[in-house]
mmCIF file of C-alpha atoms and ligand atoms in Angstrom:
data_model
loop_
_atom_site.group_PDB
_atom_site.id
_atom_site.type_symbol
_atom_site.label_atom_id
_atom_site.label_comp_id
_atom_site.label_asym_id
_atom_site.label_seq_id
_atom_site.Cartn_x
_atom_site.Cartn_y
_atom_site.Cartn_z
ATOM 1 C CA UNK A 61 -67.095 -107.518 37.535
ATOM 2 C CA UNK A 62 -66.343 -110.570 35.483
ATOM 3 C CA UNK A 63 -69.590 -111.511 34.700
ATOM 4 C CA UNK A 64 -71.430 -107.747 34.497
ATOM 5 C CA UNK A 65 -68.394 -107.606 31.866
ATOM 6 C CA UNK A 66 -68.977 -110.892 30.133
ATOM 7 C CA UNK A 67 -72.799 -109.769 29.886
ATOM 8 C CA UNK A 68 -72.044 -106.569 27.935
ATOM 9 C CA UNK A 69 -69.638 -108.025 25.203
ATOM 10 C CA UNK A 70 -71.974 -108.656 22.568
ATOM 11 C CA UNK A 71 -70.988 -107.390 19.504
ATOM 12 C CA UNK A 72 -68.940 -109.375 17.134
ATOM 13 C CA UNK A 73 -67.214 -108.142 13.553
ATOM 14 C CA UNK A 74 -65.579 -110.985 11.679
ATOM 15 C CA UNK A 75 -63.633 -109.659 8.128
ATOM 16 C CA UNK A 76 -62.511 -112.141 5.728
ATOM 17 C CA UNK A 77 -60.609 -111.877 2.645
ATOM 18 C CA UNK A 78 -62.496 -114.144 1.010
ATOM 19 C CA UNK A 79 -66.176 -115.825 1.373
ATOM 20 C CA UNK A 80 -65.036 -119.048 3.498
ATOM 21 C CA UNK A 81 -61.944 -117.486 5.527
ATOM 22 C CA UNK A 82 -64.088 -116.719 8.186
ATOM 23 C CA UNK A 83 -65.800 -120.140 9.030
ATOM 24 C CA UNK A 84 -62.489 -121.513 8.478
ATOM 25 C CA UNK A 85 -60.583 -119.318 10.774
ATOM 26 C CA UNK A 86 -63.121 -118.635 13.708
ATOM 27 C CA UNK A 87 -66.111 -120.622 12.630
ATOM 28 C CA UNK A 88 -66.477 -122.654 15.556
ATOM 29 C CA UNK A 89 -65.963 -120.119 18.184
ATOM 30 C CA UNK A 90 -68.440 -118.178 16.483
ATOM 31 C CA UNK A 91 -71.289 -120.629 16.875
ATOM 32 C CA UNK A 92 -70.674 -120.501 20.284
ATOM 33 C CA UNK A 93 -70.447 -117.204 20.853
ATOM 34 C CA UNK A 94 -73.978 -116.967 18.510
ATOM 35 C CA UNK A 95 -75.328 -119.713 21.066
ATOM 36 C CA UNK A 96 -74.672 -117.323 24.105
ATOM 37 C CA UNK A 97 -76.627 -114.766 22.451
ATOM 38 C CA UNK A 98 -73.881 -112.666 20.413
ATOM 39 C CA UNK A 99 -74.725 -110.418 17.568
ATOM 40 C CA UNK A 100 -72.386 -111.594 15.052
ATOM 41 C CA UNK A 101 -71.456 -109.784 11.479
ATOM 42 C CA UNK A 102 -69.508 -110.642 9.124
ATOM 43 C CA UNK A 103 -67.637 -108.650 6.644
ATOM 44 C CA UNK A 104 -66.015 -109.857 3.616
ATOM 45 C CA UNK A 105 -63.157 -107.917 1.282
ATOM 46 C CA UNK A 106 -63.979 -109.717 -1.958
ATOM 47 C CA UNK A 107 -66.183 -111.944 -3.115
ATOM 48 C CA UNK A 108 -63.989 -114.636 -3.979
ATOM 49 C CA UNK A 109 -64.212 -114.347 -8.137
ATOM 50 C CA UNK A 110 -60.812 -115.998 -9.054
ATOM 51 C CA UNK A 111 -61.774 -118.585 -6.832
ATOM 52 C CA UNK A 112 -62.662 -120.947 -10.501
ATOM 53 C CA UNK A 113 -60.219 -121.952 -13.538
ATOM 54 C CA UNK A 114 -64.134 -122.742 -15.058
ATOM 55 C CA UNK A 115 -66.568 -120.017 -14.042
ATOM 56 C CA UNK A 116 -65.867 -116.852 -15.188
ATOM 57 C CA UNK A 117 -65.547 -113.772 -12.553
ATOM 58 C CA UNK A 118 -68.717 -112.477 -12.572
ATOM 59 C CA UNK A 119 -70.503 -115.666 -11.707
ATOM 60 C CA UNK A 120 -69.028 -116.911 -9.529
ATOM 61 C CA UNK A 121 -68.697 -114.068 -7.525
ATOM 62 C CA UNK A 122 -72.398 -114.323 -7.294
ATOM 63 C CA UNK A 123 -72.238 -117.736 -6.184
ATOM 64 C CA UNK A 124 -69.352 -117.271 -3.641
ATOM 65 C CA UNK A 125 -71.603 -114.291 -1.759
ATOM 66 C CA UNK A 126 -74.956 -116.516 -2.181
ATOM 67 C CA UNK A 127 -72.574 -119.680 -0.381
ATOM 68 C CA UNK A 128 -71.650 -117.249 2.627
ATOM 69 C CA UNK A 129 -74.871 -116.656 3.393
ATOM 70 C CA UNK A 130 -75.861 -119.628 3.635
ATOM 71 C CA UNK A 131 -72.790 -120.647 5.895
ATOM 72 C CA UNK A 132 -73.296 -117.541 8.280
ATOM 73 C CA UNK A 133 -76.934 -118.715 8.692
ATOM 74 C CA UNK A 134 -75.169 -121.775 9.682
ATOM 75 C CA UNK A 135 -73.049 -120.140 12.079
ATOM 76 C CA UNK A 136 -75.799 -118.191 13.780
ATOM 77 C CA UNK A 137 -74.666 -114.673 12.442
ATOM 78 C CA UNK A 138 -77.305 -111.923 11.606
ATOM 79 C CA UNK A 139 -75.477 -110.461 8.824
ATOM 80 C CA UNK A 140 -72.717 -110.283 6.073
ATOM 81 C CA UNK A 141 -71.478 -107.534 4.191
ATOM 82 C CA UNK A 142 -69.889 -107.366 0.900
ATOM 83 C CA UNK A 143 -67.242 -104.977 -0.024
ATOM 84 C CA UNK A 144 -66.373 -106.281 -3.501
ATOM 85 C CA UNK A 145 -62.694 -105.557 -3.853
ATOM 86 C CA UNK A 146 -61.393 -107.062 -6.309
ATOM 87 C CA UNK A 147 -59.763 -110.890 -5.898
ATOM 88 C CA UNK A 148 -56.175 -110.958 -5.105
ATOM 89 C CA UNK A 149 -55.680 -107.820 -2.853
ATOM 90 C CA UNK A 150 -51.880 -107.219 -3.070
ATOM 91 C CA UNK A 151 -52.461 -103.177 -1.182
ATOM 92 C CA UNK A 152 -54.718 -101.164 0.023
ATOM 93 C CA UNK A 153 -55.935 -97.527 -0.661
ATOM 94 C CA UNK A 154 -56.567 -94.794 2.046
ATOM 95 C CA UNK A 155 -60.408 -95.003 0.555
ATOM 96 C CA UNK A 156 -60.615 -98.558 1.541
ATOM 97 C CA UNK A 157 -59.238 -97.572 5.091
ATOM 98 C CA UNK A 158 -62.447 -95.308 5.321
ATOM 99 C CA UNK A 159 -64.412 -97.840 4.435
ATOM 100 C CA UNK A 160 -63.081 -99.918 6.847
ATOM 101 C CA UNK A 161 -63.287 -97.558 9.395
ATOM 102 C CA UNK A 162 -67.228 -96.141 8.915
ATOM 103 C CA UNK A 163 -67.810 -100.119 9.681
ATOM 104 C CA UNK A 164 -65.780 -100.180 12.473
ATOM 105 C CA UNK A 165 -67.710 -97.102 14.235
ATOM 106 C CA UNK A 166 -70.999 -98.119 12.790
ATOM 107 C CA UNK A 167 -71.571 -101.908 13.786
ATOM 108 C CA UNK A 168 -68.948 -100.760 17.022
ATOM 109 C CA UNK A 169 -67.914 -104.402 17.636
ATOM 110 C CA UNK A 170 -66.613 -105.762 21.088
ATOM 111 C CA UNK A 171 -65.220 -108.790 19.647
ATOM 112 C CA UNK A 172 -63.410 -108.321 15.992
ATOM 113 C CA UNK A 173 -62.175 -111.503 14.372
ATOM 114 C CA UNK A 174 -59.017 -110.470 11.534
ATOM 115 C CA UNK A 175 -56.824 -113.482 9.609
ATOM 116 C CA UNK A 176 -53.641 -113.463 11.551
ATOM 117 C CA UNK A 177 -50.649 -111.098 10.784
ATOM 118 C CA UNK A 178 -48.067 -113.371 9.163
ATOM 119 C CA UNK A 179 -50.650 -115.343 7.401
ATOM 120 C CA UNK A 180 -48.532 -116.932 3.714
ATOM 121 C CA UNK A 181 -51.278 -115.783 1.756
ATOM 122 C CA UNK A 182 -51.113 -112.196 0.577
ATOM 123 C CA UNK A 183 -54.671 -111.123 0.383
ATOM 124 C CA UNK A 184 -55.100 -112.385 3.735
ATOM 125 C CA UNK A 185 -52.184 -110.701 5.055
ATOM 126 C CA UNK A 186 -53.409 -107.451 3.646
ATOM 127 C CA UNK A 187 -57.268 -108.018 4.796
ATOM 128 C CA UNK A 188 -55.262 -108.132 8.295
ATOM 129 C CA UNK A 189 -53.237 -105.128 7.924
ATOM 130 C CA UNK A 190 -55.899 -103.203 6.088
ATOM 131 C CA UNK A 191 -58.641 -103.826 9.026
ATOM 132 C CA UNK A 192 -55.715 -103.371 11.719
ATOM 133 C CA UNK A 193 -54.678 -100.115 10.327
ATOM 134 C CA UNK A 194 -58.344 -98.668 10.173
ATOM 135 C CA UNK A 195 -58.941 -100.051 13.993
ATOM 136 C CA UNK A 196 -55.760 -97.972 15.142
ATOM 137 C CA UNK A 197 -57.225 -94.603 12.909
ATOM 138 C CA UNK A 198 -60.819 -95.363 13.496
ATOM 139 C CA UNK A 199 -60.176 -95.241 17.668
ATOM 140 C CA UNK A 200 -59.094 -91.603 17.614
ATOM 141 C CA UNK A 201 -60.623 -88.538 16.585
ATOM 142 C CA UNK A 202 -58.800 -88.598 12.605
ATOM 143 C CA UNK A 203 -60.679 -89.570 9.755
ATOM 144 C CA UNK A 204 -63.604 -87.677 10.165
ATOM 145 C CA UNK A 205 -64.649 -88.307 6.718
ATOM 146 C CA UNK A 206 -65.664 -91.775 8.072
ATOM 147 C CA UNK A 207 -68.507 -90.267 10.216
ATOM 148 C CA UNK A 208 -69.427 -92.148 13.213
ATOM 149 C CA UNK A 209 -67.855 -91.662 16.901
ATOM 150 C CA UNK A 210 -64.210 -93.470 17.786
ATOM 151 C CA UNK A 211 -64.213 -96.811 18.451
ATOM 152 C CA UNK A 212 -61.868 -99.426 19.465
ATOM 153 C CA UNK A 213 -63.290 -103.071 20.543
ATOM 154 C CA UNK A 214 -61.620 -104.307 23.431
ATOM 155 C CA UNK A 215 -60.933 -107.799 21.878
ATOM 156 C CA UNK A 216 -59.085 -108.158 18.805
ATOM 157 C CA UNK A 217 -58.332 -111.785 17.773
ATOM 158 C CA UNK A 218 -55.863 -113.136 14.785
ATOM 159 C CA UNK A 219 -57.778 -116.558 13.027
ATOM 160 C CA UNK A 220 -55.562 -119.251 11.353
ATOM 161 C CA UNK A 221 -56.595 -119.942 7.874
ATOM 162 C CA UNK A 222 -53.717 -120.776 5.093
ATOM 163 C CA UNK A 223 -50.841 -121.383 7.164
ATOM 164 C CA UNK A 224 -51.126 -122.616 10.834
ATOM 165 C CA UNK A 225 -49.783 -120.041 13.575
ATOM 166 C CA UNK A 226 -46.368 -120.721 14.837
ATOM 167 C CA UNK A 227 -47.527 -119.022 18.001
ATOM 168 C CA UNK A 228 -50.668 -118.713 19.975
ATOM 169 C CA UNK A 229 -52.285 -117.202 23.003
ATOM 170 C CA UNK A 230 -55.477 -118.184 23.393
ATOM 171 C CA UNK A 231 -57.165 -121.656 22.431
ATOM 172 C CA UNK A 232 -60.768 -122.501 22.187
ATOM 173 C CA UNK A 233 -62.533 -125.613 22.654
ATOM 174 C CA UNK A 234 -65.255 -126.340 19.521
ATOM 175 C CA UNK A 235 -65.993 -129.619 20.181
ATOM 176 C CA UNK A 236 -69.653 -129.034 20.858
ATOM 177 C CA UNK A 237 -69.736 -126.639 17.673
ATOM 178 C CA UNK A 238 -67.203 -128.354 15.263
ATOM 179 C CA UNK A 239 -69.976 -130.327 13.048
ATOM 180 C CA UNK A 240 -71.624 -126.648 13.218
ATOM 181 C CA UNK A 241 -68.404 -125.262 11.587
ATOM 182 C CA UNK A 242 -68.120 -127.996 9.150
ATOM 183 C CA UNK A 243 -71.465 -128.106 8.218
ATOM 184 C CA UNK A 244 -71.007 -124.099 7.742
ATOM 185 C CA UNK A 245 -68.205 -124.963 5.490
ATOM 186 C CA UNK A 246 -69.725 -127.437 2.971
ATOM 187 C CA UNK A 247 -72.103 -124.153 2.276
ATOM 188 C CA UNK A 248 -69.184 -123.353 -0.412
ATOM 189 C CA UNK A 249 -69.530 -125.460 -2.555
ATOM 190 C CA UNK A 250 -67.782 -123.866 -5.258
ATOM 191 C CA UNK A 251 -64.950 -124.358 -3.069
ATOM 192 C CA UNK A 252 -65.014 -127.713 -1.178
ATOM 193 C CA UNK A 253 -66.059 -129.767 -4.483
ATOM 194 C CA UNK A 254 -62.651 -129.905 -6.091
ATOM 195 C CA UNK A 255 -60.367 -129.704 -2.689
ATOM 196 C CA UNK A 256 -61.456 -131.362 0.900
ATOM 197 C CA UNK A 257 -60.960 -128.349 2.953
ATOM 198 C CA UNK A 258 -63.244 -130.134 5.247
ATOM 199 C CA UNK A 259 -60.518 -132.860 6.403
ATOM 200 C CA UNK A 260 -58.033 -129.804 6.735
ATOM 201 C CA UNK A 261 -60.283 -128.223 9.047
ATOM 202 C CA UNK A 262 -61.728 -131.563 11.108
ATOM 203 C CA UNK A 263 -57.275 -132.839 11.486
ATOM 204 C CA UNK A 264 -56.567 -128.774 12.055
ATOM 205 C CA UNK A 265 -58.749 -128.544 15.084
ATOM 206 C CA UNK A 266 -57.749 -132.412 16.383
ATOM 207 C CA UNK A 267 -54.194 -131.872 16.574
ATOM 208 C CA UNK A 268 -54.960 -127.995 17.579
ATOM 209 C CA UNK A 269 -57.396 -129.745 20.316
ATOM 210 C CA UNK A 270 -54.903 -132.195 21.489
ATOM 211 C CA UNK A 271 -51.950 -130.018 21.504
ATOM 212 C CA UNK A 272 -53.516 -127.161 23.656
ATOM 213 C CA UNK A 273 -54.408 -130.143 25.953
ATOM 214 C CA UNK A 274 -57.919 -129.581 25.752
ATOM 215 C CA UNK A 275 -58.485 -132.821 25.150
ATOM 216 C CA UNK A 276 -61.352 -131.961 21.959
ATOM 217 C CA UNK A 277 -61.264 -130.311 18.656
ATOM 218 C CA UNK A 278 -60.041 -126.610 19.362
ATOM 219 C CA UNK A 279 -59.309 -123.290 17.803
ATOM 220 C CA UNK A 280 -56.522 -120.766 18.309
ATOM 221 C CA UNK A 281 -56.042 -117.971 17.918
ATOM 222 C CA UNK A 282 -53.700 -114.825 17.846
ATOM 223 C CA UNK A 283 -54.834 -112.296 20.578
ATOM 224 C CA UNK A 284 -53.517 -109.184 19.013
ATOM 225 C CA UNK A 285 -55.702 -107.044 21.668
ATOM 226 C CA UNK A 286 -57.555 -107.959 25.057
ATOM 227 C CA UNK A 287 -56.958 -108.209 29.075
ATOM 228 C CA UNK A 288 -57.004 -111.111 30.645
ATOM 229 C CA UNK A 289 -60.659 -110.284 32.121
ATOM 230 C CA UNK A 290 -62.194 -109.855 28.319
ATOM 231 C CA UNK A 291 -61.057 -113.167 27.552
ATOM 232 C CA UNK A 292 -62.371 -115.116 29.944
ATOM 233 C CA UNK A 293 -65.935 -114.731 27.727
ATOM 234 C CA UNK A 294 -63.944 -117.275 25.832
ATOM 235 C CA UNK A 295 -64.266 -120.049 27.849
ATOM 236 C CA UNK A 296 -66.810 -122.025 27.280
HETATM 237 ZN ZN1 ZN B 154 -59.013 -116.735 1.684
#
């Protein structure tokens, strides 16, 4: 049962708030879930334009989408969406929960990757509750307007990207894929030129590694939905 289970789980939707949340948050466990042979997506809320004090918005939203596909390349993803919200989400609208909800029931992911709940940054606290809320409306029959059939994946996971989680439930260990996630990261290079997000990452997943007494460099993460026998795809 485990393993006719672990075969058909194959299907993962990663949102971000911004272009590099998601290699950030869930990067390495990614890669190895793209080694195993998992179609991987990701979907990302804006494109990152007040991300310069130098290049004005329209550029460098351009160069922020160009950088994250190059990085989910990296990863081993086949896709990433754009939905070009504007920078700095502070709510959302009942049209973006549509929108969030036709994806939801059109890529119908088994695996969905979210930035925590309590994350300190706004925007990412809002991507969370905006994709969250849409999961919970997009499982039933409302929203027809979406189109598509209900559909709820059966593992939803909180990543770590601002702030690190206070609590966790579930650990992963990326040693064999951490170069893969840093090496994803340096794609945005718009971002890791002026600030070494790199080192945050490479010391995050150490002490993450060492603390979950895996021993390696490790993820966690924040299982917000999944039974026990889902999860065990997550080990390695
Ligand atoms: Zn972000």
């Amino acid at each position: 049962m485990g393993r006719k289970m672990k075969k058909e789980l194959k299907r993962v939707l990663s949102f971000g708030a911004h272009p590099d949340d998601i290699e950030i948050g869930c990067g390495g466990t990614e890669a190895l879930l793209a080694q195993k042979g998992y179609e991987i997506t990701h979907v990302i809320l804006t494109s990152g334009e007040a991300g310069s004090d130098r290049i004005p918005p329209w550029e460098m939203s351009a160069i922020r989408e160009k950088e994250a596909i190059k990085a989910a390349k990296v990863i081993g993803a086949c896709g990433v969406e754009f939905m070009k919200y504007p920078d700095g989400l502070t709510g959302f609208t009942r049209e973006m929960k549509v929108d969030m909800i036709r994806i939801i029931r059109r890529l119908k992911p088994h695996i969905l990757f979210v930035h925590e709940r309590n994350e300190s940054s706004l925007g990412h606290r809002v991507a969370s509750e905006l994709v969250l809320e849409a999961l919970q409306a997009g499982s039933g029959p409302w929203f027809q307007e979406a189109g598509g059939e209900p559909w709820s994946p059966e593992i939803v996971l909180g990543y770590e990207v601002w702030h690190p989680l206070g609590r966790y439930e579930l650990s992963v260990d990326i040693s064999a894929t951490l170069e893969t996630k840093l090496k994803a990261l340096t794609c945005h290079r718009s971002q890791t030129a002026g600030v070494r997000y790199d080192e945050a990452v490479r010391g995050l997943a150490r002490w993450r590694g060492v603390m979950s007494l895996s021993g390696g460099d490790a993820e966690v993460f924040e299982v917000i939905k999944a039974s026990q026998n889902a999860i065990n795809c997550f080990k390695f």
